[in-house]
């Protein structure tokens, strides 16, 4: 049996397992064919990073559609077909509902990768490689790429392309002859080095575990985020959070030793405290280092969980042993009489002794009693700092409904060094709400918090949240839990999320989709970091100052400096500072020419995004000029602008490796770029040139017209995942003036150059524009640069009134023929607009439908549910490929049943809050932390600008969420998603 035949047998065996849902078998499929699929994608788009994004989307699509491959012997050609379809669209504009920026990719795992030939290529090498390859016709280029990606096997290439080996040899010979001999070796070596490594496989499998297989394809315009990117971002942010939490915990632990050392009666005791503290700090650093090393070397293996568990146990045993040893030695010292030279004379102890001479313990008992206990009992001994160990009097015990004392035993409230009560505040506390250095209670907040809900430096509870947290569900720098753990280091039996996560069940990097108490608490904390920070300050003030004020009074014979006023003064100063310097504020201003400018500074961002949005789109096309706005968008980013010469779309995308985008909607046009922050001024200059000094020539129109027609053909005919919703849209929202979204081909062919020039010259100007930016931006510098580059541009004409959509066609099915496969059906509805009273209920139902739609899987490049809130607010659709043997009526019934099931239930508890969080970034109802926004400044800028255009007010939307009633959801289910409101499209392959 030859090699190709053997491969077919292996593929058939693996795919049978894959069809049964075997993820491990699918991983082997990815390993076997990743070079092939990436090669096909690279041939289509000419960008290595983007080709791997396309390839990953190909494998995800293959997993979703695994049941549709009837003949596993055709696996290679089937995968290549999917890759070509997705690659053909990879240079189009970014997907509407998933704005994203391409970020640094995960490093290859060298242990499983090939040797020196697999060294990563530099950007310069990649650019030179494609400059040589792109001149070769695709017929000859694809076999050449696959030949070096497939270990120089003619038989493999022939099998992949469904060609004979002789035909492959002829095409290879022709392809090689097109390369000069002096560069052939360079190209061949470059292709070998560009093969995907083990990290590619890890990225695909991580995407499956994160549910990425059900997510909408976002591989357009070079702006998609790979699963590897997500994994690396989660790992970096998670481990950095865990490291920061550990370091803060270490610092807090040292402070906990240093303070009693300063207050110790003798030098001997002080040195014991300090030596023990140094040893514990060293042990903590070793423990933290061990965790980081294990996360780097063992993450993802069973040995990691074993090693992590062992390290935690050993560390806790050591700390416990060290504490016992220290306690015993101090007790032994205090049995002796200290020498005069051994007395501790630190500044803190002297200050405490001075203060103790000026205050007295309060003693009071109220005459009123209830059930035999006084309503208020205060019993506090006078503070005494003597010269020996026996410097403190016996503690006084307070018992009452409200008890304040050295040992406070209250029913409602206890405040003291030791305290218990429904609310207990002090050093060591037990209560319903317990706040102290060591706190035990139903809700326990402290350095060590043990309770049903534990919060603190070290927290233990059913729900635990802290620097280190252990519980049923836990969040923290290091989180250990049975059900759900979220943290920089996360260990759980069921589910773990974090930079270094281990679990018997689900393991991933982002808990955004989890609706559990720990996940909700984490999201709330991140979204309200300012309030959380203030809460900790209030806790520190209450825990330190309140007991002292209640327990002690001023000695009337001696003066007391009003140092206690320092605390509220510092607190007020902090509040004033944070209010004035909050980095989360959006900068907003306008220019005299009508330009609206928005900017969101993001602390810690390394890149910035600039988005120019015009209030001009397809609805503004004059009658008989369908596609005019679309062609202007194409030419806008490619024509000569100022000193920048004309370029192709490929050149545009290649100029912005971090991401770029250009798209035309119904009533807007957007152009976006992502770039290093130090290039902000240059990007503003170029954006101003395209607004004011664009030279549109006949060559530009000739270059972009075929590209637009090809794009429109994909949208409505060639690619089922695009054709289904776009044809359905023409039923629920017919394009005004007899046109079609993107442009009618006959009218696009007839567009004259003068119309294109005049449309740009009149309307793509400041008066109709919003300039949005996000990233590492200094507001003052940004304002000055915008004024300099855009301030002198004439405002232009006010955009014409958009046409109104045509007659809606609902309640009937339209059957169409499409060039692609498989057969696909789509149900489409027209959603309410943001100002409608049904908008918030629509979002709740839309979230349900998105969750239900994940069960559908999808076809190649297909997202089952299309619901882009900002990019395309005029359509919501649910699509699915036909199953083998399924009739149009059967697939329609299946989609309708799924939709009805999703919208039927009444409003559930916590559902509104979950939806608000889910769509918060897009709608502005939540404010993610800067460290999350820094990963995707494009999304921040784009959503900021689109909300401005749509008039979407986050404050009003939050109010609508809070006021939502079940009857409003039921009304939206009927008026938006009910059967009479649905349009149906069935696409059958030609």
PDB file of N, CA and C in Angstrom, residues 709-755:
ATOM      1  N   UNK A 709     -17.253  43.926  -7.210  1.00  0.00           N
ATOM      2  CA  UNK A 709     -18.190  42.969  -7.804  1.00  0.00           C
ATOM      3  C   UNK A 709     -17.934  41.553  -7.288  1.00  0.00           C
ATOM      4  N   UNK A 710     -16.676  41.212  -7.114  1.00  0.00           N
ATOM      5  CA  UNK A 710     -16.344  39.906  -6.562  1.00  0.00           C
ATOM      6  C   UNK A 710     -16.836  39.793  -5.121  1.00  0.00           C
ATOM      7  N   UNK A 711     -16.699  40.861  -4.373  1.00  0.00           N
ATOM      8  CA  UNK A 711     -17.158  40.882  -2.985  1.00  0.00           C
ATOM      9  C   UNK A 711     -18.670  40.717  -2.914  1.00  0.00           C
ATOM     10  N   UNK A 712     -19.393  41.419  -3.780  1.00  0.00           N
ATOM     11  CA  UNK A 712     -20.849  41.332  -3.784  1.00  0.00           C
ATOM     12  C   UNK A 712     -21.307  39.942  -4.216  1.00  0.00           C
ATOM     13  N   UNK A 713     -20.584  39.336  -5.158  1.00  0.00           N
ATOM     14  CA  UNK A 713     -20.934  37.975  -5.575  1.00  0.00           C
ATOM     15  C   UNK A 713     -20.777  36.995  -4.420  1.00  0.00           C
ATOM     16  N   UNK A 714     -19.734  37.169  -3.622  1.00  0.00           N
ATOM     17  CA  UNK A 714     -19.578  36.318  -2.442  1.00  0.00           C
ATOM     18  C   UNK A 714     -20.716  36.546  -1.451  1.00  0.00           C
ATOM     19  N   UNK A 715     -21.114  37.811  -1.299  1.00  0.00           N
ATOM     20  CA  UNK A 715     -22.151  38.155  -0.332  1.00  0.00           C
ATOM     21  C   UNK A 715     -23.503  37.533  -0.662  1.00  0.00           C
ATOM     22  N   UNK A 716     -23.823  37.412  -1.967  1.00  0.00           N
ATOM     23  CA  UNK A 716     -25.182  37.006  -2.343  1.00  0.00           C
ATOM     24  C   UNK A 716     -25.261  35.677  -3.080  1.00  0.00           C
ATOM     25  N   UNK A 717     -24.122  35.121  -3.501  1.00  0.00           N
ATOM     26  CA  UNK A 717     -24.218  33.927  -4.344  1.00  0.00           C
ATOM     27  C   UNK A 717     -23.226  32.832  -3.971  1.00  0.00           C
ATOM     28  N   UNK A 718     -21.957  33.188  -3.823  1.00  0.00           N
ATOM     29  CA  UNK A 718     -20.920  32.152  -3.780  1.00  0.00           C
ATOM     30  C   UNK A 718     -20.739  31.507  -2.414  1.00  0.00           C
ATOM     31  N   UNK A 719     -20.859  32.280  -1.353  1.00  0.00           N
ATOM     32  CA  UNK A 719     -20.557  31.779  -0.011  1.00  0.00           C
ATOM     33  C   UNK A 719     -21.867  31.664   0.766  1.00  0.00           C
ATOM     34  N   UNK A 720     -22.332  30.449   1.024  1.00  0.00           N
ATOM     35  CA  UNK A 720     -23.639  30.294   1.685  1.00  0.00           C
ATOM     36  C   UNK A 720     -23.749  31.017   3.014  1.00  0.00           C
ATOM     37  N   UNK A 721     -22.676  31.024   3.809  1.00  0.00           N
ATOM     38  CA  UNK A 721     -22.751  31.664   5.121  1.00  0.00           C
ATOM     39  C   UNK A 721     -22.974  33.160   5.006  1.00  0.00           C
ATOM     40  N   UNK A 722     -22.603  33.770   3.877  1.00  0.00           N
ATOM     41  CA  UNK A 722     -22.880  35.187   3.639  1.00  0.00           C
ATOM     42  C   UNK A 722     -24.178  35.374   2.853  1.00  0.00           C
ATOM     43  N   UNK A 723     -24.376  34.493   1.888  1.00  0.00           N
ATOM     44  CA  UNK A 723     -25.532  34.650   1.004  1.00  0.00           C
ATOM     45  C   UNK A 723     -26.853  34.482   1.740  1.00  0.00           C
ATOM     46  N   UNK A 724     -26.900  33.562   2.710  1.00  0.00           N
ATOM     47  CA  UNK A 724     -28.165  33.317   3.415  1.00  0.00           C
ATOM     48  C   UNK A 724     -28.662  34.561   4.137  1.00  0.00           C
ATOM     49  N   UNK A 725     -27.890  35.172   5.046  1.00  0.00           N
ATOM     50  CA  UNK A 725     -28.413  36.356   5.737  1.00  0.00           C
ATOM     51  C   UNK A 725     -28.564  37.569   4.821  1.00  0.00           C
ATOM     52  N   UNK A 726     -27.702  37.730   3.826  1.00  0.00           N
ATOM     53  CA  UNK A 726     -27.810  38.912   2.962  1.00  0.00           C
ATOM     54  C   UNK A 726     -29.042  38.852   2.068  1.00  0.00           C
ATOM     55  N   UNK A 727     -29.385  37.678   1.565  1.00  0.00           N
ATOM     56  CA  UNK A 727     -30.630  37.561   0.799  1.00  0.00           C
ATOM     57  C   UNK A 727     -31.842  37.701   1.709  1.00  0.00           C
ATOM     58  N   UNK A 728     -31.748  37.189   2.920  1.00  0.00           N
ATOM     59  CA  UNK A 728     -32.858  37.338   3.858  1.00  0.00           C
ATOM     60  C   UNK A 728     -33.054  38.795   4.250  1.00  0.00           C
ATOM     61  N   UNK A 729     -31.963  39.535   4.352  1.00  0.00           N
ATOM     62  CA  UNK A 729     -32.060  40.955   4.711  1.00  0.00           C
ATOM     63  C   UNK A 729     -32.890  41.712   3.689  1.00  0.00           C
ATOM     64  N   UNK A 730     -32.778  41.355   2.435  1.00  0.00           N
ATOM     65  CA  UNK A 730     -33.526  42.067   1.399  1.00  0.00           C
ATOM     66  C   UNK A 730     -35.029  41.819   1.512  1.00  0.00           C
ATOM     67  N   UNK A 731     -35.429  40.847   2.338  1.00  0.00           N
ATOM     68  CA  UNK A 731     -36.849  40.626   2.598  1.00  0.00           C
ATOM     69  C   UNK A 731     -37.326  41.441   3.793  1.00  0.00           C
ATOM     70  N   UNK A 732     -36.542  41.458   4.886  1.00  0.00           N
ATOM     71  CA  UNK A 732     -36.986  42.153   6.101  1.00  0.00           C
ATOM     72  C   UNK A 732     -36.621  43.634   6.084  1.00  0.00           C
ATOM     73  N   UNK A 733     -35.598  44.005   5.274  1.00  0.00           N
ATOM     74  CA  UNK A 733     -35.225  45.415   5.146  1.00  0.00           C
ATOM     75  C   UNK A 733     -34.716  45.668   3.727  1.00  0.00           C
ATOM     76  N   UNK A 734     -35.621  45.734   2.760  1.00  0.00           N
ATOM     77  CA  UNK A 734     -35.200  45.939   1.380  1.00  0.00           C
ATOM     78  C   UNK A 734     -34.412  47.244   1.222  1.00  0.00           C
ATOM     79  N   UNK A 735     -33.319  47.188   0.499  1.00  0.00           N
ATOM     80  CA  UNK A 735     -32.482  48.367   0.288  1.00  0.00           C
ATOM     81  C   UNK A 735     -33.283  49.460  -0.421  1.00  0.00           C
ATOM     82  N   UNK A 736     -33.175  50.708   0.030  1.00  0.00           N
ATOM     83  CA  UNK A 736     -33.959  51.802  -0.572  1.00  0.00           C
ATOM     84  C   UNK A 736     -33.676  51.993  -2.063  1.00  0.00           C
ATOM     85  N   UNK A 737     -34.644  52.601  -2.726  1.00  0.00           N
ATOM     86  CA  UNK A 737     -34.543  53.054  -4.123  1.00  0.00           C
ATOM     87  C   UNK A 737     -34.213  51.923  -5.095  1.00  0.00           C
ATOM     88  N   UNK A 738     -34.688  50.705  -4.771  1.00  0.00           N
ATOM     89  CA  UNK A 738     -34.516  49.579  -5.676  1.00  0.00           C
ATOM     90  C   UNK A 738     -33.098  49.061  -5.762  1.00  0.00           C
ATOM     91  N   UNK A 739     -32.241  49.424  -4.815  1.00  0.00           N
ATOM     92  CA  UNK A 739     -30.868  48.946  -4.844  1.00  0.00           C
ATOM     93  C   UNK A 739     -30.716  47.624  -4.114  1.00  0.00           C
ATOM     94  N   UNK A 740     -29.464  47.306  -3.786  1.00  0.00           N
ATOM     95  CA  UNK A 740     -29.163  46.102  -3.030  1.00  0.00           C
ATOM     96  C   UNK A 740     -27.934  46.364  -2.167  1.00  0.00           C
ATOM     97  N   UNK A 741     -27.907  45.771  -0.983  1.00  0.00           N
ATOM     98  CA  UNK A 741     -26.787  45.989  -0.078  1.00  0.00           C
ATOM     99  C   UNK A 741     -25.463  45.679  -0.786  1.00  0.00           C
ATOM    100  N   UNK A 742     -24.539  46.605  -0.714  1.00  0.00           N
ATOM    101  CA  UNK A 742     -23.248  46.431  -1.377  1.00  0.00           C
ATOM    102  C   UNK A 742     -23.239  46.886  -2.819  1.00  0.00           C
ATOM    103  N   UNK A 743     -24.431  46.911  -3.460  1.00  0.00           N
ATOM    104  CA  UNK A 743     -24.517  47.374  -4.840  1.00  0.00           C
ATOM    105  C   UNK A 743     -25.044  46.320  -5.787  1.00  0.00           C
ATOM    106  N   UNK A 744     -25.979  46.721  -6.661  1.00  0.00           N
ATOM    107  CA  UNK A 744     -26.430  45.847  -7.737  1.00  0.00           C
ATOM    108  C   UNK A 744     -25.345  45.785  -8.807  1.00  0.00           C
ATOM    109  N   UNK A 745     -24.925  44.586  -9.229  1.00  0.00           N
ATOM    110  CA  UNK A 745     -23.806  44.498 -10.181  1.00  0.00           C
ATOM    111  C   UNK A 745     -23.993  45.341 -11.437  1.00  0.00           C
ATOM    112  N   UNK A 746     -25.208  45.366 -11.997  1.00  0.00           N
ATOM    113  CA  UNK A 746     -25.418  46.131 -13.230  1.00  0.00           C
ATOM    114  C   UNK A 746     -25.205  47.627 -13.001  1.00  0.00           C
ATOM    115  N   UNK A 747     -25.625  48.125 -11.826  1.00  0.00           N
ATOM    116  CA  UNK A 747     -25.463  49.547 -11.546  1.00  0.00           C
ATOM    117  C   UNK A 747     -24.024  49.875 -11.145  1.00  0.00           C
ATOM    118  N   UNK A 748     -23.361  48.946 -10.470  1.00  0.00           N
ATOM    119  CA  UNK A 748     -21.948  49.157 -10.142  1.00  0.00           C
ATOM    120  C   UNK A 748     -21.124  49.248 -11.424  1.00  0.00           C
ATOM    121  N   UNK A 749     -21.429  48.399 -12.390  1.00  0.00           N
ATOM    122  CA  UNK A 749     -20.700  48.421 -13.661  1.00  0.00           C
ATOM    123  C   UNK A 749     -20.844  49.758 -14.363  1.00  0.00           C
ATOM    124  N   UNK A 750     -21.977  50.419 -14.148  1.00  0.00           N
ATOM    125  CA  UNK A 750     -22.262  51.662 -14.870  1.00  0.00           C
ATOM    126  C   UNK A 750     -21.870  52.919 -14.111  1.00  0.00           C
ATOM    127  N   UNK A 751     -21.328  52.803 -12.895  1.00  0.00           N
ATOM    128  CA  UNK A 751     -21.002  53.994 -12.114  1.00  0.00           C
ATOM    129  C   UNK A 751     -19.934  54.821 -12.821  1.00  0.00           C
ATOM    130  N   UNK A 752     -20.208  56.090 -13.103  1.00  0.00           N
ATOM    131  CA  UNK A 752     -19.210  56.933 -13.774  1.00  0.00           C
ATOM    132  C   UNK A 752     -18.211  57.523 -12.775  1.00  0.00           C
ATOM    133  N   UNK A 753     -17.037  57.845 -13.267  1.00  0.00           N
ATOM    134  CA  UNK A 753     -15.969  58.377 -12.417  1.00  0.00           C
ATOM    135  C   UNK A 753     -16.392  59.689 -11.759  1.00  0.00           C
ATOM    136  N   UNK A 754     -17.068  60.572 -12.497  1.00  0.00           N
ATOM    137  CA  UNK A 754     -17.452  61.869 -11.930  1.00  0.00           C
ATOM    138  C   UNK A 754     -18.389  61.722 -10.737  1.00  0.00           C
ATOM    139  N   UNK A 755     -19.308  60.734 -10.795  1.00  0.00           N
ATOM    140  CA  UNK A 755     -20.209  60.523  -9.661  1.00  0.00           C
ATOM    141  C   UNK A 755     -19.439  60.093  -8.416  1.00  0.00           C
TER     142      UNK A 755
END
